[in-house]
Structures are given as structure tokens and as C-alpha cells.
PDB file of C-alpha atoms in Angstrom:
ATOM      1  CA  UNK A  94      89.067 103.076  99.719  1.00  0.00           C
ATOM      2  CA  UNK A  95      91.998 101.891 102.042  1.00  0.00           C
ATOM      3  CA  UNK A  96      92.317  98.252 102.192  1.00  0.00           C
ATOM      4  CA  UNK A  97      94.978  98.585 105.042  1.00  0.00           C
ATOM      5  CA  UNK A  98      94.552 101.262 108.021  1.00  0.00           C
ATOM      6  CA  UNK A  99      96.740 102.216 110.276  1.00  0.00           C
ATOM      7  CA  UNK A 100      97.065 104.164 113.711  1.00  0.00           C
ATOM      8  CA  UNK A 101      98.378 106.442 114.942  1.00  0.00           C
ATOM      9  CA  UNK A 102      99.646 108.618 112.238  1.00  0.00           C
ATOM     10  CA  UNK A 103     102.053 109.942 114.462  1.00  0.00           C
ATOM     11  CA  UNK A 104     103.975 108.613 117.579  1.00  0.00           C
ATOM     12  CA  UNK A 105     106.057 110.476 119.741  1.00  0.00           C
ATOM     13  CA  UNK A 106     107.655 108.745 122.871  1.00  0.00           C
ATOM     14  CA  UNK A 107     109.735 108.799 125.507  1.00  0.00           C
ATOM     15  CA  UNK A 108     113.219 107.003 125.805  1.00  0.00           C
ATOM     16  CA  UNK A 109     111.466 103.163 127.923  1.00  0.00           C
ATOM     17  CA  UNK A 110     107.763 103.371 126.954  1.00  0.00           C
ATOM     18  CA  UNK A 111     105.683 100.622 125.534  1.00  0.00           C
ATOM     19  CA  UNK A 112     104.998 101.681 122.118  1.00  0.00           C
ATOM     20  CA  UNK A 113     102.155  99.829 120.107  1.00  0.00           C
ATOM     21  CA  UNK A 114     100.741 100.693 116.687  1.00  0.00           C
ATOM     22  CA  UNK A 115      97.493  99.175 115.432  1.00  0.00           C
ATOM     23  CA  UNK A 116      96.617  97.848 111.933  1.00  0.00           C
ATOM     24  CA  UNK A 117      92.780  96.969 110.628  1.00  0.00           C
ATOM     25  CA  UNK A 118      92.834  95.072 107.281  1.00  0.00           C
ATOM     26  CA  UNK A 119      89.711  95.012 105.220  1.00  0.00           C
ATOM     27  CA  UNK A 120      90.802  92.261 102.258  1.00  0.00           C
ATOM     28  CA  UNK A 121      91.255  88.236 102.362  1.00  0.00           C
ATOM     29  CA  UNK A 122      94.183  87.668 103.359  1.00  0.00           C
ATOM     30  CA  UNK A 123      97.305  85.156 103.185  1.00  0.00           C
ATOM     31  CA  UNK A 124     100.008  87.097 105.334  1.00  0.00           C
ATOM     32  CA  UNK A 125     100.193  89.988 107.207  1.00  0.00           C
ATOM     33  CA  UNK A 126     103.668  92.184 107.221  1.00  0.00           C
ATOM     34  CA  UNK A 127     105.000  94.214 109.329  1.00  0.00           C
ATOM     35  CA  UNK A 128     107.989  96.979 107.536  1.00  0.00           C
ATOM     36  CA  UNK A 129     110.569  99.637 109.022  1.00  0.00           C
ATOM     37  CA  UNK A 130     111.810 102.609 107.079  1.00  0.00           C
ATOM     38  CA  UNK A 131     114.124 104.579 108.253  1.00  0.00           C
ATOM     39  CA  UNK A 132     114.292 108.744 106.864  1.00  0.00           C
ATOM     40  CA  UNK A 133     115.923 108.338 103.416  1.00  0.00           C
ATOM     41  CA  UNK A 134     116.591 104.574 103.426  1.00  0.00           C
ATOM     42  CA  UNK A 135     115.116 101.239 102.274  1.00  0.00           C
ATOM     43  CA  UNK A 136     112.147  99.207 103.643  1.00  0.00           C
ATOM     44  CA  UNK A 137     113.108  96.331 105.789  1.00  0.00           C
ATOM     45  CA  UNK A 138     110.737  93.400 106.780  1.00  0.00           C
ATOM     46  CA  UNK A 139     110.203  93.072 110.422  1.00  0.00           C
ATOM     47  CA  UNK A 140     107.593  90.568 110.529  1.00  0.00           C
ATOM     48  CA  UNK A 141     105.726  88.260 108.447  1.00  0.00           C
ATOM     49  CA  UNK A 142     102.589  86.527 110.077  1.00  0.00           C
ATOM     50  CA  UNK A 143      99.023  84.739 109.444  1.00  0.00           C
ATOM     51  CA  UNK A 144      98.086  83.778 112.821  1.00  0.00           C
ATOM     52  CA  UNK A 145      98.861  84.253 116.379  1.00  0.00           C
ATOM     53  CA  UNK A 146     102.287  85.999 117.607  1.00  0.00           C
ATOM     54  CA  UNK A 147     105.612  86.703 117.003  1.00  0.00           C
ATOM     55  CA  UNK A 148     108.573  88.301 118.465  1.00  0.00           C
ATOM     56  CA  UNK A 149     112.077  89.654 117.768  1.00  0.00           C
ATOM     57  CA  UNK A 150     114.219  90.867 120.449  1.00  0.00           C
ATOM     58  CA  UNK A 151     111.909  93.896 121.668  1.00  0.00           C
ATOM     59  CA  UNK A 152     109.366  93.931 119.230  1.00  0.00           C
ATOM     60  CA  UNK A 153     106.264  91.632 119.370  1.00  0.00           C
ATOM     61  CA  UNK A 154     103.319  91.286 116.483  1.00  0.00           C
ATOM     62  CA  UNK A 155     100.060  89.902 116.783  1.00  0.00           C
ATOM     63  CA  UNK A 156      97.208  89.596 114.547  1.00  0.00           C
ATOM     64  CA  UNK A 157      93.842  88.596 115.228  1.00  0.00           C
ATOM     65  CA  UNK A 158      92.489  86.906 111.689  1.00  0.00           C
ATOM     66  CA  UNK A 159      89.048  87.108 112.805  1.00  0.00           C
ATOM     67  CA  UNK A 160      88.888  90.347 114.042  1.00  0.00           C
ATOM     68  CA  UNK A 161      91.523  91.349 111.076  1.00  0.00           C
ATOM     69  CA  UNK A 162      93.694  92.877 113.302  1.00  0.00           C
ATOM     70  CA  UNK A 163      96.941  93.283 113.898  1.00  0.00           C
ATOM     71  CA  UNK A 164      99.369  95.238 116.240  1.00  0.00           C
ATOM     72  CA  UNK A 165     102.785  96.082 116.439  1.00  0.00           C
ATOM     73  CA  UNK A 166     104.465  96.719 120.299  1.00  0.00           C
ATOM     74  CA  UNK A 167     107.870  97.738 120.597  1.00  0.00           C
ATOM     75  CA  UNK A 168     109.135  97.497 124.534  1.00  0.00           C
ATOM     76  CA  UNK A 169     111.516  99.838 126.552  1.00  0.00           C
ATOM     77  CA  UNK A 170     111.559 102.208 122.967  1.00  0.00           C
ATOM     78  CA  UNK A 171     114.867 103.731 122.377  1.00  0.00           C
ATOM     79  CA  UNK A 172     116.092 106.777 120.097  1.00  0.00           C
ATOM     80  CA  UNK A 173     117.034 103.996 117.104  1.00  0.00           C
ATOM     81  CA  UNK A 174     113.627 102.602 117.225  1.00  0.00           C
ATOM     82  CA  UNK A 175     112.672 106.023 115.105  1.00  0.00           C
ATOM     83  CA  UNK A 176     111.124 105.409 111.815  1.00  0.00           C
ATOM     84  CA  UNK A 177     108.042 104.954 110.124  1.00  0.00           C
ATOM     85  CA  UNK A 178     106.514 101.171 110.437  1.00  0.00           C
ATOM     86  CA  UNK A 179     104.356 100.285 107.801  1.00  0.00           C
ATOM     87  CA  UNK A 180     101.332  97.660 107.973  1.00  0.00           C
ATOM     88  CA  UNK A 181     100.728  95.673 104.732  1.00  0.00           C
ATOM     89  CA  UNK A 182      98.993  92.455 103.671  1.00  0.00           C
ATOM     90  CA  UNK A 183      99.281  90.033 101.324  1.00  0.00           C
ATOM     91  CA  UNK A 184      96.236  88.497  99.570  1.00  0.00           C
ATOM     92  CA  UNK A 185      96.161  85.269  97.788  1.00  0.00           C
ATOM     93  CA  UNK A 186      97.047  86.523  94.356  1.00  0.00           C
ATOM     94  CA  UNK A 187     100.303  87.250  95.981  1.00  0.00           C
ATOM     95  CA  UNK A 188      99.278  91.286  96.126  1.00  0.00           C
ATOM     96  CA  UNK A 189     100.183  93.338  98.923  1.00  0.00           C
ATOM     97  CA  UNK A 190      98.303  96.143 100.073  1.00  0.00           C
ATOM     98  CA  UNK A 191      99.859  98.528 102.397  1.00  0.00           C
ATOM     99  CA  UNK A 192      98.707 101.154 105.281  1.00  0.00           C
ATOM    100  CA  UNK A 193      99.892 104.822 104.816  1.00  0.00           C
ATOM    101  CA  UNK A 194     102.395 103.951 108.119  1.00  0.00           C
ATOM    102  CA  UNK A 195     102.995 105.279 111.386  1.00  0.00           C
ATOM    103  CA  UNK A 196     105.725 107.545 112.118  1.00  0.00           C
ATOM    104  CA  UNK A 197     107.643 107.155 115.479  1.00  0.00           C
ATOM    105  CA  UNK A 198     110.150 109.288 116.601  1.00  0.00           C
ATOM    106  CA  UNK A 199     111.569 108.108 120.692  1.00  0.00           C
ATOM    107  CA  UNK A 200     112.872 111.165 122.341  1.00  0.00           C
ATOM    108  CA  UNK A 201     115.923 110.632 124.497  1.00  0.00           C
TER     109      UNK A 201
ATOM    110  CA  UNK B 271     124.315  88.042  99.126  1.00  0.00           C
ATOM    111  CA  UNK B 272     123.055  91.707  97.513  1.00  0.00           C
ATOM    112  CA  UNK B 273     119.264  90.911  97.974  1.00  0.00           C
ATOM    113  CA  UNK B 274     117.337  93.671  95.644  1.00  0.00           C
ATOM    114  CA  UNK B 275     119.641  95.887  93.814  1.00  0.00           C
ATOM    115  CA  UNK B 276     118.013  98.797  92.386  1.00  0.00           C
ATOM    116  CA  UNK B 277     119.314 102.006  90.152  1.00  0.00           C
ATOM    117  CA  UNK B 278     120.009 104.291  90.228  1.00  0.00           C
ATOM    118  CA  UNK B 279     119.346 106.368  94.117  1.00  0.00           C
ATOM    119  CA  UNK B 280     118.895 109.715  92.650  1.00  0.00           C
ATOM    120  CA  UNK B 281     117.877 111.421  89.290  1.00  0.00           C
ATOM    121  CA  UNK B 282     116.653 114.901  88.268  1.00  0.00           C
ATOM    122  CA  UNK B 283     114.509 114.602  84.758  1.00  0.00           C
ATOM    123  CA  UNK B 284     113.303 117.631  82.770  1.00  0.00           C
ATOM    124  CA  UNK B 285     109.549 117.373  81.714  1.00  0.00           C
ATOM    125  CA  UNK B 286     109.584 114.550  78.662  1.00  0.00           C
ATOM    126  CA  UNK B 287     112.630 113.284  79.108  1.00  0.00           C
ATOM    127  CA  UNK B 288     112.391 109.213  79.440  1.00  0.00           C
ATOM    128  CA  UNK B 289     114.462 107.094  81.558  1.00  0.00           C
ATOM    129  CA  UNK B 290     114.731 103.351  82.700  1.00  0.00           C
ATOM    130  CA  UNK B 291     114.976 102.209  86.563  1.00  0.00           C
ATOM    131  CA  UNK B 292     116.508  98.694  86.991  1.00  0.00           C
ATOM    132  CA  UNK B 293     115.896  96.278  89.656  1.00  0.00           C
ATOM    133  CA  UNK B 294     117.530  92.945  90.217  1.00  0.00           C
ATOM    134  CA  UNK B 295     117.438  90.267  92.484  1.00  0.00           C
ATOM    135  CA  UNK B 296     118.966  87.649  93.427  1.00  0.00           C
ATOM    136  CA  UNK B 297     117.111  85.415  95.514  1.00  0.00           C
ATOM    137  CA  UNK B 298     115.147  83.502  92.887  1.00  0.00           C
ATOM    138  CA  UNK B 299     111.981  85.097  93.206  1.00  0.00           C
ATOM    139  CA  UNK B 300     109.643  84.678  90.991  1.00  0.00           C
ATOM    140  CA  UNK B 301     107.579  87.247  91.998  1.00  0.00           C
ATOM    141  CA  UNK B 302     108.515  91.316  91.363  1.00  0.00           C
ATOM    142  CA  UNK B 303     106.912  94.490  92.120  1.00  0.00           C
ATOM    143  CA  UNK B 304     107.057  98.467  91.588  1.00  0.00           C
ATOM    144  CA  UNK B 305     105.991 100.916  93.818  1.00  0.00           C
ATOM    145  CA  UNK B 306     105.812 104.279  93.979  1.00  0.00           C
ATOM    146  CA  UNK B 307     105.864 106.413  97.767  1.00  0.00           C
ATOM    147  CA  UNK B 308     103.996 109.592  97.847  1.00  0.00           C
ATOM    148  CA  UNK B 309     103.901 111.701 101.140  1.00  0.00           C
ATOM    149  CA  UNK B 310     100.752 110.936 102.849  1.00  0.00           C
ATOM    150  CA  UNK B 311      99.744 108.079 100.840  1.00  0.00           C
ATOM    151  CA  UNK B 312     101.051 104.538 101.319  1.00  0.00           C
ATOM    152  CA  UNK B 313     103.038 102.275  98.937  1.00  0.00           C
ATOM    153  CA  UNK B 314     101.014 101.874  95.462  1.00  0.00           C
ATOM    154  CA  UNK B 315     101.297  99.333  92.988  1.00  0.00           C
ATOM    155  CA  UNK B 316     102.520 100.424  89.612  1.00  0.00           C
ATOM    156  CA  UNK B 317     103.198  97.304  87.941  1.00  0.00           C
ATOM    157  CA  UNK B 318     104.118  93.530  89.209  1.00  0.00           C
ATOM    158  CA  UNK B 319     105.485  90.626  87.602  1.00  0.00           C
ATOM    159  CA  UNK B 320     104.570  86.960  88.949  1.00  0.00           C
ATOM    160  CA  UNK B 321     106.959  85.087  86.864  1.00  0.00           C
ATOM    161  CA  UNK B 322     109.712  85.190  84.077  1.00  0.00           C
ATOM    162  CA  UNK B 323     107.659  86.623  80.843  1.00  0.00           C
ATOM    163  CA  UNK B 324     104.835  87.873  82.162  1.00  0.00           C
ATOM    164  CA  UNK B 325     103.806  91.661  83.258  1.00  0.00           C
ATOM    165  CA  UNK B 326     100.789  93.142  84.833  1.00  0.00           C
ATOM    166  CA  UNK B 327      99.379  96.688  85.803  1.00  0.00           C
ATOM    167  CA  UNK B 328      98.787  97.838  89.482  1.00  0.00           C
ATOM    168  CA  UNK B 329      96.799 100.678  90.394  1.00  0.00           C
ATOM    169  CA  UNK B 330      98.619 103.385  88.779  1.00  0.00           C
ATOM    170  CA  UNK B 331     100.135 102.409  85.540  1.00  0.00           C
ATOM    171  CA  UNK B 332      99.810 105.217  83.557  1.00  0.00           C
ATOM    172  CA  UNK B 333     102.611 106.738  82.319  1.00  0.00           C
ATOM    173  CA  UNK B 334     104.974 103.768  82.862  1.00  0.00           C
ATOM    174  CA  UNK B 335     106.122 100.279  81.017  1.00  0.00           C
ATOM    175  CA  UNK B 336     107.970  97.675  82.750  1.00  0.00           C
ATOM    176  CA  UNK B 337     109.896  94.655  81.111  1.00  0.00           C
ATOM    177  CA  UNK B 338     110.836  91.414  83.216  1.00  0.00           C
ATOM    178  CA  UNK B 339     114.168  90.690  81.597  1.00  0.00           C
ATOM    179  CA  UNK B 340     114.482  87.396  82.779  1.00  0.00           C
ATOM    180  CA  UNK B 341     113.934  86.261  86.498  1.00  0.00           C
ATOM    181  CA  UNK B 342     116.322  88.216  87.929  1.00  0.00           C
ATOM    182  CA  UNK B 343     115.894  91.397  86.689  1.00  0.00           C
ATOM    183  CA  UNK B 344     112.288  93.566  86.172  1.00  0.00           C
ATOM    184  CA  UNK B 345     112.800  97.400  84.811  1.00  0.00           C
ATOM    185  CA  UNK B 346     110.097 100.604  84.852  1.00  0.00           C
ATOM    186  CA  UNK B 347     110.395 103.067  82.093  1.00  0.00           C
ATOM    187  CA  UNK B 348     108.906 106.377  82.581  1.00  0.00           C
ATOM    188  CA  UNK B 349     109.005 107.254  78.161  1.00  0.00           C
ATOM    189  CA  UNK B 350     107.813 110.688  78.594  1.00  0.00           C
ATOM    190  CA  UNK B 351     108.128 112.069  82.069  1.00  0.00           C
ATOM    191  CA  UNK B 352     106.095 114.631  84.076  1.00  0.00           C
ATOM    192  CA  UNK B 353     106.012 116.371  87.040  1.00  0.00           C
ATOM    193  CA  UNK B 354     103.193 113.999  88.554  1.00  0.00           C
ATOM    194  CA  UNK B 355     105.853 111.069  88.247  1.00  0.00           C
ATOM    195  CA  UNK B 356     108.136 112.756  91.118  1.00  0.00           C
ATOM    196  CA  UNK B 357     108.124 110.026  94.179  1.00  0.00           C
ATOM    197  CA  UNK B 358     110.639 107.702  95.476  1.00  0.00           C
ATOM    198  CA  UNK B 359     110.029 104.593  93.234  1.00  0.00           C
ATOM    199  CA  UNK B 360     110.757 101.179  95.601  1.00  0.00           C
ATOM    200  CA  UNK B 361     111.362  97.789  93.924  1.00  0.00           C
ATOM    201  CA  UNK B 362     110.641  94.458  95.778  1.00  0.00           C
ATOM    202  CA  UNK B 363     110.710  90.868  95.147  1.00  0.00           C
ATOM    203  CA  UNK B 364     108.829  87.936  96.860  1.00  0.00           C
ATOM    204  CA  UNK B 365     108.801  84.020  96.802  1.00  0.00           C
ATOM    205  CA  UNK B 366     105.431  84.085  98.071  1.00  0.00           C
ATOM    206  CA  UNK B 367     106.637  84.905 101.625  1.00  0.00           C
ATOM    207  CA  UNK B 368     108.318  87.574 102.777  1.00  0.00           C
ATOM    208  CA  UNK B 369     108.854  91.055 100.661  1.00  0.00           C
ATOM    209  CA  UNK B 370     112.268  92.484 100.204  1.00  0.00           C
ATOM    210  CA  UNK B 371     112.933  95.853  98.862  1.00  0.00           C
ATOM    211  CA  UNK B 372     115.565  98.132  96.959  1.00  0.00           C
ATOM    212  CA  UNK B 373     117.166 101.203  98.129  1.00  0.00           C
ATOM    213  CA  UNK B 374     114.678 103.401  96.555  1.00  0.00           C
ATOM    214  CA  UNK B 375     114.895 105.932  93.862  1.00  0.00           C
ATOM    215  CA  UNK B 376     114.152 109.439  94.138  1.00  0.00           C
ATOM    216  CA  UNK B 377     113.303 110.763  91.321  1.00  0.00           C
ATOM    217  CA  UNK B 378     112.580 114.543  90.409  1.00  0.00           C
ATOM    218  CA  UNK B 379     110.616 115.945  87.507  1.00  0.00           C
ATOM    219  CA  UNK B 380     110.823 119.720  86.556  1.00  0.00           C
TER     220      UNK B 380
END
């Protein structure tokens, strides 16, 4: 049973294209998180959100609590935005649960 | 300011050898986590501490022990290792808000 799914599994792109990568949460939850990890490096936090929308530079999350959705866009995608981007949530006991992420991989 | 600080990046274990990974932080949290990363799967639990002096399982414990040292600093020890146990182990912290993680550790059992 996976509390957190993710899609697609897999993501290729070309250099410019709108990129977006879905998440469906099946728990109560207190946060929703968006990560980056890059091959053979840590896992950064891009996002951290419980309602409505965010953004940072190109990238853009929104989550839809009722609908316990959320999704990740990235905008004009370039070569450095290659990594795998992992959904997870956060319930109330402070537990995170977290989707088997999306690997993306912008081709020049 | 270092963040999560976790040791060491590599390490190659024979079959029932035992060794200890160490996380600190320095942030304050009172919250700390281990995870393991298996290809294919996402990030599981393996054991999480909420706050100084206390410890509890995740959803795969087995095989592991954990000690929360004081705030800062929240060790897994793998006492008898086995070839199941190779992953890339990922420490994290949290005040409740956002997550922040070590380097990893990939660790190798023959």
C-alpha cells in the first residue's frame, strides 16, 4: 500500500518545455513536500506547502487538499533541471511518507 | 551553518560485521529520522526520534538500533550486517516544518 503516488516514473524532455509531475496522497495530512536529488547526491527541499501555490524562480507547486493533489511544473526546463523529484507528505504525528519519485532527465 | 552532517559517504561491510552511522544537526531540531533508499522503492522509515531521549521504529526496523545522543546527534547501528542491508541510508531532521537531509551513505554488504 503506497500512501504517496507519483507520475510519471520517467520524464524525458526537451531543452524549453513545460514539465509537470503529479502527486496523489492517500493519508491526513499536515504538509506536503516537494524534494530534488540529484545522481549520487543529497535530497534538497524544494517546496513545503498545505494549501494553495507556491513558486521559486521557474518552478511552481500546487496542491489541491481536497482533491489530495498536488503537482510540480518546472517552466522553460533546462539540462540542470535533471534529477529525480520526490513527492512526500507529512502527517500530523510529524511522519512523512514519500512517493517512489519521478526521474527527469532535459535533453539539450 | 553545516545543516545535517552525516558519516561516513561510503563503506564496504563483510556479512556480520557491525558498524555505526552518525548524523548530526545543527539546527535545533527536535525531530530526527533514518531512511533507507532502495531502487524502485521510495524513502522508508527505519527509525525516528521526536525529541532528546526518546526512539521509535519505522517500517523496517529489523536489523538496526538507533540511539539519540542528545539533540543534536541520532546514530543507526547495523550489529550484525547482511546483504539485505545494502542501500544508501539518508538522515534528516525537522522542526515540524521543513525536512533537511544528509549526504547519504552508501553502504555495501558482501
Amino acid at each position: 500500500k503506497n500512501e504517496v503516488e507519483q507520475s510519471p516514473q520517467n520524464l524525458t524532455a526537451q531543452e524549453g518545455e513545460f514539465i509537470t509531475i503529479n502527486c496523489s496522497y492517500s493519508v491526513g495530512i499536515s504538509a506536503l513536500h516537494w524534494l530534488q536529488q540529484h545522481p549520487g547526491g543529497g535530497i534538497v527541499s524544494l517546496f513545503m506547502l498545505s494549501s494553495g501555490k507556491k513558486k521559486h524562480g521557474r518552478l511552481i507547486a500546487t496542491i489541491n487538499i481536497q482533491e489530495k493533489h498536488s503537482s510540480l511544473h518546472i517552466t522553460a526546463s533546462h539540462p540542470r533541471d535533471s534529477a529525480v523529484y520526490i513527492c512526500a507528505v507529512k502527517n500530523t504525528g510529524n511522519q512523512f511518507y514519500f512517493g517512489t519519485g519521478t526521474s527527469l532527465t532535459v535533453i539539450p | 551553518n553545516a545543516g545535517v552532517t552525516q558519516t561516513p559517504k561510503f563503506q564496504v561491510l563483510k556479512t556480520g560485521q557491525s558498524m555505526t552511522l552518525q548524523c548530526a544537526q545543527d539546527m535545533n531540531h527536535n525531530s530526527m529520522y533514518w531512511y533507507r533508499q532502495d531502487p524502485g522503492m521510495g524513502l522508508r522509515l527505519i527509525y525516528y526520534s521526536a525529541s532528546e531521549g526518546t526512539t521509535d521504529k519505522g517500517e523496517v526496523p529489523n536489523g538496526y538500533n538507533v540511539s539519540r545522543l542528545n539533540k543534536r546527534e541520532f546514530s543507526l547501528r547495523l550489529e550484525s550486517a547482511a546483504p539485505s542491508q545494502t542501500s544508501v541510508y539518508f538522515c534528516a531532521s525537522s522542526d515540524g516544518g521543513e525536512a533537511f537531509f544528509g549526504q547519504g551513505t552508501r553502504l555495501t554488504v558482501v
